[in-house]
Amino acid sequence: MADTPAPVIDKEALKRRYAEEREKRLRADGNDQYLQLRGQLAHYADDPYTPFVQRAPVADHVTFAFIGGGFAGLVTGARLKEAGIDDVRIIEKGGDFGGTWYWNRYPGAQCDTASMIYMPLLEETGHMPSEKYAHGPEIREHCVRIATQFGLYEHALFHTEVEDIRWDEAAKVWTIETSRGDCFTARFVGMGTGPLHVPKLPGIPGIEDFDGHSFHTSRWDYAYTGGDPADPRMENLADKRVAIIGTGATAVQCVPHLARACGTLYVFQRTPSSVDVRDNRPIDPDWFGEIAKPGWQDRWLENFTANQGGLTMAEDWVRDGWTEISRRVRTRIMQLPPGEMTIEKMMAVYEDSDFEKMEEIRRRAETVVQDPETAEKLKAWYRQLCKRPCFHDAYLQAFNEPSTQLIDTDGKGVERITKKGVVARGREYEVDCIIYASGFEVGTEWTRRAGFDIAGRDGQRLSEHWSKGMRTLHGIHAHGFPNAFFVQPTQGANLISNVPHNLTEAGRTIGRIVAEAQSRGAEEVEVTAEAEQKWIELLLTAPERLIGGPDCTPGYYNNEGQPRGPEDKLNFVGYPAGALAYFKYLKEWRDKGDFEGLEFR
Ligand code: NDP
């Protein structure tokens, strides 16, 4: 293909437009604009998928208790089982394993990172993903597969929320109390509660007044819509007028299905998502057979991380939107003359590449959407990593369906909900059903999201230990909280384009540490204050993050555009040398076997 000349871009005009669009969306109330699912709104959090079964409270002891039955709990549980720890108890507020894949059964739910690297333990379970980007039912089944294969159902407690965890210094165990009246002890605890599991509603006046039907996307009501996650045709919506509020990554995936199913669909937009090409396709079993040689998934994980985060030019096996972002920037950086490889020049090159990419995505909207006015409103005016990048080949196309109307609120959001419908830009849209694609609590205090505040040695609460920002070693251990492990990306690799990679490496590490503690006959393992401090000092040398900068349009990536406290850096930081280097470092650290920085007692 002949090289097409790079489009001429008026950078100053784009910067002005980005700033204007940001300005429209800034609100003094920041995160407080959202509503918690409490009181009259509590029913929005009810589990529509699994009946609640009464059971007697549990009062026993297990070696390991893990809070959260999503990927974090599954991979850690699997590694603990491999390490010979038989009594692993997973405590999960949903009715089964799966975490985000348990709750998010909306039509079209699909992983946004390639299945080959997104779905954990593929090699261990022998599962071949059916598509480059697998759909929700397959991912949920995979969670059940992992839990079954590794015997994690035996001690699991579902529909159960932890209310209190405290360290018992005399007995060297954690005492755990739950919403089901359980009170049991565990030698070790792990937490994988994820940042995106508490649904939130937009704080729109009148939200309680609506007389029609309504639900949040993470509690999809198939009894109302018809269909099911595997066949989301939703025949009951054929004569319905439906409003969906929100146009983030969730809406991008479910709007195409709604557009096909609904009599009338109104999509209420405050800020457009950037929607790039998806290019999903089935996985060919012959190709997979060639790939799936021992150690394949680790090699794929490494390859993606190298391509996504590093300056190396490893052959890109995954080739998706995430690695493309990096490839573009890297190619431009490599073209800089040797004497100009400064941070400033690299950042300028990155900015240019971003302008080009976003222009390309905006042109895609023009090409795909037939009505030019609608196409214009679907264009995103911000840098690509200001908001979660989306990839889809049917979302923009959905606005060509005669049933579907984009109701753009020009950055202001929906004004009011009435008994009959939704008001935006001064007009009332009467509807039978409102679907809230309004996302999850992310930027709020973690205790509000977790619902408990772990009490460590001497009763010190984790919220106190982290009051000036998160403090850990490797993102996994916190001083004063012996035998407790955190399974999440921050202060570790911080790799957000493939979150499960962070979780699998943490799970592996924890499996090794617990096995080591058992073999040494140690009752306690804890990071020393010095090792934790040294890690924090190292993290503080990391460059500022590229995601959700202060100039970005508001959203959960940048605290809804509000200034952040000094603790912010620690709450979002990763290993200064990047994700690939972190995973290498962590592997060497655990393989050395002395677990430097930890004390076994
Ligand atoms: P988001 O928080 O991304 O989106 C919420 C939407 O609601 C935004 O479009 C927001 O607008 C809109 N909104 C909020 N208040 C109002 C209002 N008053 N009036 C009108 N609109 C309003 O939630 P999602 O559930 O879409 O996604 C959350 C995250 O979950 C993603 O960022 C991603 O990390 C993850 N996810 C991952 C998927 C995957 O990997 N396959 C799929 C789906 C989600 P505004 O942008 O202006 O704030």
XYZ file of C-alpha atoms and ligand atoms in Angstrom:
649
model
C 0.000 0.000 0.000
C 1.330 3.440 -0.924
C 2.172 5.700 2.005
C -0.636 8.198 2.555
C 0.665 11.637 3.542
C 0.087 12.455 7.200
C -2.981 14.711 7.545
C -2.317 18.354 8.274
C -3.356 18.960 11.844
C -3.927 22.349 13.406
C -2.639 21.473 16.857
C -3.407 24.818 18.429
C -7.025 24.674 17.227
C -7.363 21.141 18.580
C -5.927 22.146 21.943
C -8.440 24.986 22.152
C -11.308 22.668 21.258
C -10.200 20.082 23.836
C -10.043 22.792 26.504
C -13.500 24.141 25.581
C -15.083 20.706 25.693
C -13.424 19.993 29.037
C -14.684 23.269 30.438
C -18.295 22.418 29.556
C -18.100 19.245 31.601
C -16.384 20.506 34.736
C -18.618 20.372 37.808
C -17.817 21.608 41.266
C -19.371 18.496 42.819
C -16.850 16.090 41.171
C -17.413 12.564 42.476
C -20.286 13.771 44.674
C -22.479 14.113 41.596
C -23.079 10.346 41.726
C -25.556 8.497 43.908
C -24.763 5.499 46.055
C -27.187 2.605 45.829
C -28.679 3.139 49.262
C -32.154 3.570 50.736
C -34.722 3.920 47.958
C -32.021 3.143 45.384
C -30.659 0.012 47.127
C -32.727 -2.303 44.926
C -30.566 -1.331 41.934
C -27.795 -3.470 43.485
C -29.949 -6.598 43.953
C -28.642 -9.737 42.286
C -31.004 -10.667 39.426
C -29.013 -13.749 38.463
C -28.879 -16.165 41.396
C -31.532 -16.798 44.057
C -30.449 -16.056 47.604
C -30.176 -19.297 49.571
C -30.432 -19.318 53.356
C -27.539 -21.035 55.147
C -26.222 -21.424 58.665
C -23.445 -19.012 59.702
C -19.925 -20.396 59.482
C -17.685 -20.453 62.554
C -14.520 -22.384 61.729
C -10.886 -21.856 60.700
C -9.277 -21.926 57.258
C -5.676 -21.464 56.210
C -6.464 -18.821 53.611
C -9.502 -16.555 53.188
C -9.775 -14.451 50.071
C -12.234 -11.600 49.621
C -13.603 -11.470 46.092
C -14.404 -14.307 43.708
C -13.324 -12.591 40.486
C -10.110 -13.145 38.581
C -7.968 -12.065 41.571
C -9.485 -14.651 43.905
C -9.523 -17.347 41.263
C -5.886 -17.026 40.238
C -4.652 -16.665 43.807
C -6.840 -19.559 44.934
C -5.515 -21.710 42.089
C -1.870 -20.980 42.980
C -2.517 -21.668 46.663
C -4.098 -24.984 45.789
C -1.089 -25.817 43.626
C 1.099 -24.952 46.613
C -0.761 -27.546 48.654
C -3.037 -25.259 50.668
C -6.289 -27.195 50.681
C -8.590 -25.022 52.715
C -8.885 -21.830 50.706
C -12.129 -19.948 51.321
C -13.310 -17.353 48.848
C -15.909 -14.895 50.109
C -17.954 -13.310 47.341
C -20.897 -10.925 47.360
C -22.245 -12.353 44.104
C -24.005 -15.692 43.804
C -21.097 -17.429 42.042
C -17.527 -16.894 40.867
C -16.707 -14.371 38.145
C -16.521 -10.925 39.779
C -17.049 -8.363 37.058
C -18.064 -11.188 34.691
C -20.631 -12.394 37.167
C -22.294 -8.998 37.372
C -21.839 -7.623 33.889
C -24.126 -9.800 31.779
C -25.393 -6.972 29.617
C -25.889 -7.886 25.954
C -22.645 -7.718 24.024
C -20.346 -7.830 27.078
C -16.963 -8.821 25.757
C -13.349 -8.492 26.810
C -11.559 -5.475 25.383
C -8.113 -7.033 25.667
C -7.397 -10.121 23.552
C -8.674 -13.360 25.160
C -5.296 -15.070 24.703
C -3.854 -12.784 27.364
C -6.971 -11.536 29.142
C -8.419 -14.895 30.204
C -6.290 -16.231 33.051
C -4.953 -19.762 33.376
C -5.814 -20.794 29.808
C -2.833 -23.097 29.696
C -3.598 -24.696 33.055
C -7.227 -25.339 32.111
C -6.550 -26.261 28.467
C -9.268 -23.882 27.281
C -9.040 -22.406 23.796
C -10.869 -19.062 23.597
C -13.428 -19.103 20.805
C -12.753 -15.538 19.624
C -9.965 -12.986 19.658
C -12.219 -11.043 22.081
C -14.381 -13.565 23.924
C -17.919 -12.703 25.003
C -19.144 -12.579 28.583
C -20.779 -16.020 28.854
C -17.550 -17.729 27.765
C -15.492 -15.719 30.245
C -17.925 -16.463 33.060
C -17.851 -20.170 32.201
C -14.077 -19.966 32.304
C -14.259 -18.592 35.842
C -16.423 -21.561 36.830
C -13.944 -23.859 35.079
C -11.027 -22.496 37.115
C -12.983 -22.710 40.366
C -14.046 -26.282 39.623
C -10.644 -27.496 38.471
C -8.882 -26.055 41.501
C -11.544 -27.116 44.005
C -12.467 -23.597 45.054
C -16.202 -24.234 45.463
C -15.710 -26.440 48.502
C -15.201 -23.672 51.056
C -16.627 -20.710 49.118
C -19.239 -18.411 50.630
C -21.463 -16.657 48.078
C -23.883 -13.797 48.552
C -21.717 -12.904 51.493
C -20.072 -9.569 52.232
C -17.204 -9.102 54.630
C -18.048 -6.544 57.305
C -15.012 -6.746 59.546
C -11.526 -8.245 59.494
C -9.129 -7.876 62.396
C -5.764 -9.327 63.306
C -5.682 -11.413 66.467
C -2.160 -10.917 67.788
C -2.392 -13.692 70.375
C -3.659 -16.382 68.026
C -1.821 -15.039 64.933
C -4.939 -15.305 62.819
C -7.414 -12.974 61.155
C -10.986 -12.916 62.439
C -13.531 -12.312 59.727
C -17.173 -11.330 60.182
C -19.681 -11.205 57.375
C -23.144 -10.020 56.437
C -24.412 -13.611 56.904
C -23.441 -13.785 60.571
C -20.283 -15.787 59.853
C -17.398 -15.376 62.260
C -14.382 -17.473 61.375
C -10.605 -17.253 61.468
C -7.955 -17.533 58.784
C -4.179 -17.702 59.054
C -3.825 -15.632 55.874
C -6.127 -13.252 54.042
C -6.093 -11.923 50.505
C -8.093 -9.135 48.964
C -9.063 -8.719 45.355
C -12.015 -6.420 45.590
C -11.279 -4.569 42.335
C -11.870 -0.888 41.737
C -14.992 -1.309 39.583
C -17.527 -3.391 41.482
C -19.831 -0.900 43.170
C -22.364 0.437 40.656
C -23.221 4.114 40.834
C -26.141 6.140 39.516
C -25.982 9.635 38.086
C -27.232 12.258 40.528
C -30.065 13.376 38.289
C -32.947 15.162 40.052
C -36.126 13.099 40.085
C -34.355 9.759 39.654
C -36.650 8.175 42.265
C -39.795 9.484 40.542
C -39.759 7.422 37.361
C -42.868 5.222 37.086
C -41.515 2.942 34.366
C -38.927 0.168 34.578
C -35.228 0.855 35.187
C -31.998 -0.969 35.998
C -28.195 -0.580 35.985
C -26.224 -2.333 33.234
C -24.408 -4.502 35.786
C -27.749 -5.965 36.911
C -29.294 -6.575 33.474
C -32.970 -7.465 33.734
C -33.475 -10.151 31.076
C -36.845 -10.972 32.658
C -37.949 -7.549 31.390
C -36.009 -7.332 28.112
C -36.257 -10.972 27.043
C -33.276 -12.906 25.715
C -30.229 -13.939 27.709
C -26.521 -13.101 27.637
C -25.773 -15.853 25.120
C -28.625 -14.866 22.803
C -29.439 -11.250 23.582
C -32.167 -10.665 21.042
C -34.448 -9.135 23.695
C -37.720 -9.640 21.885
C -39.739 -7.940 24.681
C -38.261 -4.588 23.723
C -39.767 -4.542 20.228
C -42.639 -2.293 21.289
C -40.744 -0.400 23.993
C -39.261 3.081 24.180
C -35.940 2.748 25.977
C -33.459 5.341 27.260
C -29.855 4.445 27.975
C -27.939 7.008 30.017
C -24.169 6.952 29.557
C -21.874 6.263 26.623
C -18.809 4.694 28.278
C -17.250 1.293 27.511
C -20.355 -0.580 28.728
C -22.805 1.397 26.581
C -20.525 1.005 23.575
C -20.949 -2.756 23.875
C -24.677 -2.959 24.609
C -26.096 -0.148 22.444
C -25.788 -2.160 19.183
C -27.982 -4.911 20.688
C -30.486 -2.415 22.060
C -30.617 -0.602 18.732
C -31.639 -3.834 17.028
C -34.146 -4.812 19.710
C -35.936 -1.637 20.811
C -38.933 -0.013 19.216
C -37.265 3.319 20.027
C -33.866 3.803 21.623
C -32.634 7.140 22.964
C -28.924 7.205 23.787
C -28.233 10.058 26.228
C -24.674 11.241 25.835
C -22.669 13.604 28.015
C -19.183 12.859 26.658
C -18.592 10.706 23.577
C -16.237 7.747 23.871
C -13.424 7.329 21.368
C -14.418 4.228 19.424
C -11.712 2.641 17.319
C -11.730 -0.543 15.217
C -12.374 -3.853 17.035
C -11.723 -6.460 14.360
C -12.923 -9.477 16.311
C -12.694 -12.925 14.731
C -12.935 -16.581 15.678
C -9.785 -18.343 16.841
C -8.735 -21.099 14.464
C -8.113 -24.359 16.383
C -5.233 -25.297 14.028
C -3.529 -21.981 14.658
C -4.143 -22.338 18.399
C -2.711 -25.877 18.316
C 0.495 -24.468 16.866
C 0.694 -21.752 19.504
C -0.313 -23.716 22.581
C 3.046 -25.254 23.440
C 4.173 -25.413 27.088
C 4.661 -21.966 28.559
C 2.697 -20.280 25.767
C 0.485 -18.034 27.857
C 3.381 -16.556 29.829
C 5.169 -15.847 26.560
C 2.065 -14.150 25.175
C 1.595 -12.086 28.321
C 5.203 -10.989 28.132
C 4.943 -10.198 24.433
C 1.874 -8.010 24.924
C 3.404 -6.185 27.851
C 6.650 -5.603 25.951
C 4.763 -4.213 22.996
C 2.332 -2.200 25.032
C 4.675 -0.616 27.476
C 8.237 -0.909 26.331
C 10.484 0.732 23.847
C 11.507 -2.663 22.510
C 10.411 -3.730 19.072
C 9.380 -7.290 19.873
C 7.199 -8.863 17.188
C 3.631 -8.005 18.157
C 1.598 -11.224 18.465
C -1.556 -9.668 19.873
C -1.794 -6.739 17.459
C -4.707 -4.837 18.891
C -5.708 -1.274 19.631
C -3.623 -1.184 22.814
C -0.363 -2.250 21.198
C -1.142 -0.017 18.248
C -1.183 3.036 20.506
C 2.335 2.147 21.663
C 3.576 1.111 18.245
C 2.687 4.484 16.779
C 4.432 6.392 19.539
C 7.465 4.105 19.508
C 7.892 4.359 15.758
C 7.854 8.147 16.000
C 10.291 8.181 18.912
C 12.695 5.916 17.046
C 12.731 8.461 14.207
C 14.094 11.162 16.514
C 17.752 12.010 15.846
C 19.977 10.443 18.549
C 20.752 13.805 20.165
C 17.047 14.618 20.528
C 15.915 11.662 22.590
C 14.958 13.858 25.518
C 11.853 13.385 27.665
C 10.434 16.668 26.324
C 10.900 15.594 22.699
C 9.433 12.178 23.392
C 6.389 13.732 25.045
C 5.967 16.095 22.085
C 6.142 13.155 19.689
C 3.602 11.317 21.823
C 1.282 14.308 21.674
C 1.556 14.517 17.874
C 0.831 10.839 17.537
C -2.196 11.256 19.800
C -3.589 14.114 17.728
C -3.260 11.961 14.625
C -4.901 8.943 16.211
C -7.821 10.960 17.531
C -8.309 12.622 14.149
C -8.433 9.151 12.628
C -11.035 8.042 15.163
C -13.092 11.185 14.532
C -12.937 10.539 10.799
C -14.162 7.008 11.470
C -17.349 8.467 12.992
C -17.880 10.546 9.844
C -17.343 7.549 7.590
C -19.580 5.159 9.491
C -22.493 7.314 10.677
C -24.820 8.355 7.873
C -26.341 11.447 9.471
C -23.575 14.097 9.494
C -25.006 15.914 12.523
C -25.063 12.714 14.591
C -21.569 11.812 13.372
C -20.293 15.205 14.502
C -21.750 14.720 17.978
C -20.157 11.296 18.330
C -16.658 12.750 17.935
C -14.477 12.694 21.030
C -12.492 15.878 21.694
C -9.757 14.833 24.103
C -6.546 12.835 24.132
C -7.041 9.120 23.725
C -5.965 8.136 27.241
C -8.082 10.828 28.905
C -10.953 8.370 28.980
C -11.092 4.623 28.593
C -10.389 3.953 24.859
C -13.126 1.835 23.274
C -12.987 -0.539 20.316
C -16.137 -1.648 18.534
C -17.363 -2.411 15.031
C -21.110 -2.038 15.632
C -21.483 0.894 18.057
C -21.202 3.823 15.658
C -23.146 1.781 13.101
C -26.040 1.481 15.602
C -26.831 5.161 15.032
C -27.815 4.248 11.459
C -30.685 2.103 12.794
C -34.024 3.884 12.300
C -34.947 2.998 15.920
C -31.999 4.832 17.437
C -31.522 8.489 18.299
C -28.493 10.072 19.885
C -29.537 12.690 22.429
C -26.397 14.702 22.925
C -26.470 16.909 26.007
C -23.448 19.003 24.984
C -21.481 18.010 28.052
C -24.222 18.920 30.507
C -25.813 15.534 31.120
C -29.432 14.625 31.644
C -31.332 17.421 33.413
C -34.092 15.549 35.157
C -35.980 12.304 35.369
C -39.766 12.617 35.515
C -42.546 10.110 36.150
C -42.696 9.504 32.421
C -39.152 9.791 31.163
C -35.949 11.722 30.715
C -35.439 15.472 30.228
C -32.423 16.736 28.314
C -31.785 20.135 26.774
C -35.256 21.234 27.794
C -37.156 18.402 26.157
C -38.878 15.453 27.807
C -38.447 12.041 26.192
C -41.189 9.687 27.359
C -39.909 6.135 27.796
C -40.962 2.757 29.184
C -37.532 1.847 30.497
C -34.352 3.632 31.601
C -31.060 1.745 31.555
C -28.267 3.333 33.564
C -24.895 2.715 31.899
C -23.465 5.087 34.480
C -20.482 3.072 35.633
C -18.959 2.267 38.995
C -17.473 3.997 41.979
C -13.769 4.354 41.316
C -12.479 7.606 42.735
C -14.188 7.339 46.111
C -12.566 6.185 49.359
C -11.705 2.496 49.130
C -13.452 1.788 52.438
C -16.722 3.056 50.944
C -16.258 0.656 48.052
C -15.018 -2.296 50.072
C -17.582 -1.972 52.861
C -14.966 -2.847 55.517
C -11.752 -1.416 56.899
C -9.232 -4.080 57.837
C -7.696 -3.696 61.320
C -4.097 -4.872 61.539
C -1.566 -5.067 64.343
C -2.557 -2.968 67.394
C -5.928 -2.319 65.785
C -4.470 0.024 63.195
C -6.898 0.453 60.323
C -5.697 0.152 56.754
C -7.407 3.487 55.993
C -5.089 5.080 58.613
C -2.014 3.362 57.206
C -2.981 4.650 53.765
C -4.283 8.061 54.866
C -1.420 9.826 53.070
C -1.629 7.527 50.083
C -1.269 3.806 49.571
C 1.843 2.207 51.112
C 2.925 -1.286 50.147
C 5.778 -3.463 49.024
C 5.118 -4.586 45.416
C 1.470 -3.518 45.744
C 0.951 -6.739 47.706
C 2.113 -6.326 51.326
C 1.523 -3.571 53.902
C 3.519 -3.132 57.106
C 1.399 -3.742 60.208
C -0.847 -6.167 58.337
C 0.851 -9.536 58.721
C -0.339 -12.445 56.606
C -2.446 -10.092 54.451
C -2.030 -9.746 50.696
C -3.498 -7.321 48.166
C -4.104 -8.488 44.628
C -4.359 -5.453 42.361
C -2.189 -3.433 39.934
C -1.215 -0.230 41.812
C 2.341 0.031 43.185
C 3.206 -3.034 41.117
C 3.150 -3.274 37.333
C 0.176 -0.910 37.193
C -0.696 -2.425 33.833
C -4.239 -1.342 33.122
C -4.539 -2.515 29.524
C -4.355 -6.109 30.758
C -5.358 -6.106 34.406
C -5.357 -9.931 34.735
C -1.595 -10.016 34.088
C -1.086 -8.073 37.332
C -3.390 -10.446 39.155
C -1.819 -13.668 37.905
C 1.664 -12.507 38.896
C 0.462 -11.424 42.341
C -1.337 -14.764 42.746
C 1.812 -16.657 41.819
C 3.861 -14.641 44.280
C 1.406 -15.146 47.130
C 1.273 -18.893 46.455
C 5.060 -19.036 46.826
C 5.168 -16.906 49.975
C 2.473 -18.887 51.763
C 4.166 -22.161 50.805
C 7.432 -20.752 52.161
C 5.782 -19.685 55.425
C 4.277 -23.151 55.814
C 7.557 -24.900 55.096
C 9.417 -22.705 57.588
C 6.663 -23.284 60.153
C 6.260 -19.488 60.376
C 3.074 -18.152 61.914
C 3.539 -14.699 60.466
C 4.931 -13.113 57.361
C 5.088 -9.348 57.125
C 6.883 -6.673 55.146
C 9.316 -4.664 57.255
C 8.753 -0.921 57.659
C 12.121 -0.296 55.953
C 11.331 -2.403 52.901
C 7.954 -0.730 52.510
C 9.517 2.731 52.815
C 12.240 1.863 50.290
C 9.604 0.707 47.807
C 7.614 3.929 48.290
C 10.745 6.012 47.686
C 11.408 4.076 44.511
C 7.826 4.569 43.309
C 8.036 8.299 43.894
C 10.789 8.486 41.263
C 8.331 7.284 38.606
C 7.299 9.729 35.885
C 3.831 11.302 36.068
C 1.165 9.077 34.584
C -0.035 9.517 31.034
C -3.569 8.421 31.779
C -6.205 10.953 32.775
C -4.001 14.017 33.215
C -5.284 17.201 34.865
C -6.025 18.759 31.452
C -8.243 15.869 30.478
C -11.983 15.945 30.158
C -13.481 14.870 33.510
C -14.030 11.214 34.297
C -12.930 8.553 36.733
C -9.413 8.569 35.235
C -8.816 12.073 36.620
C -10.967 12.413 39.723
C -13.752 13.985 37.631
C -11.393 16.839 36.760
C -10.986 17.939 40.395
C -7.531 18.664 41.863
C -6.080 15.745 43.756
C -4.252 15.631 47.041
C -0.522 14.894 47.390
C -1.400 11.254 48.070
C -2.614 10.935 44.492
C 0.696 9.836 43.055
C 0.968 6.913 45.472
C -2.597 5.829 44.745
C -1.957 5.486 41.028
C 1.758 4.863 40.675
C 3.521 1.824 39.228
C 7.081 0.505 39.056
C 9.190 3.329 37.551
C 10.837 1.135 34.906
C 7.474 -0.079 33.625
C 5.313 -3.178 33.684
C 7.638 -5.545 31.843
C 10.539 -4.656 34.132
C 8.307 -5.093 37.184
C 7.232 -8.602 36.211
C 10.861 -9.552 35.570
C 11.907 -8.040 38.896
C 9.110 -9.798 40.789
C 9.917 -13.166 39.238
C 13.588 -12.828 40.173
C 12.617 -11.683 43.679
C 10.423 -14.708 44.338
C 12.767 -17.167 42.564
C 15.673 -16.077 44.769
C 13.745 -17.597 47.625
C 14.839 -15.287 50.444
C 11.859 -12.940 49.887
C 13.904 -9.881 50.711
C 11.915 -7.309 52.670
C 9.593 -9.856 54.267
C 10.015 -11.219 57.772
C 8.900 -14.755 58.533
C 8.309 -15.278 62.248
P -18.228 4.821 32.716
O -17.974 5.412 34.055
O -17.106 4.689 31.779
O -19.363 5.603 31.960
C -20.453 6.191 32.616
C -21.223 6.982 31.603
O -22.318 7.631 32.233
C -20.359 8.081 30.989
O -20.619 8.141 29.610
C -20.843 9.315 31.717
O -20.626 10.513 31.022
C -22.312 8.994 31.818
N -23.013 9.836 32.771
C -22.766 10.000 34.088
N -23.602 10.915 34.615
C -24.397 11.333 33.610
C -25.448 12.258 33.528
N -25.848 12.956 34.594
N -26.071 12.427 32.333
C -25.664 11.723 31.245
N -24.658 10.840 31.264
C -24.035 10.644 32.438
O -18.930 3.395 32.986
P -18.909 2.059 32.116
O -19.752 1.079 32.833
O -19.208 2.346 30.706
O -17.402 1.604 32.160
C -16.688 1.560 33.381
C -15.376 0.860 33.185
O -15.592 -0.535 33.176
C -14.672 1.137 31.873
O -13.997 2.344 31.868
C -13.760 -0.048 31.791
O -12.624 0.117 32.577
C -14.639 -1.136 32.363
N -15.287 -1.862 31.265
C -14.535 -2.790 30.633
C -15.051 -3.517 29.600
C -14.188 -4.529 28.977
O -13.000 -4.615 29.207
N -14.698 -5.351 28.158
C -16.408 -3.307 29.108
C -17.138 -2.294 29.855
C -16.573 -1.605 30.886
P -19.184 11.280 31.161
O -18.246 10.519 30.297
O -19.464 12.639 30.704
O -18.798 11.221 32.617
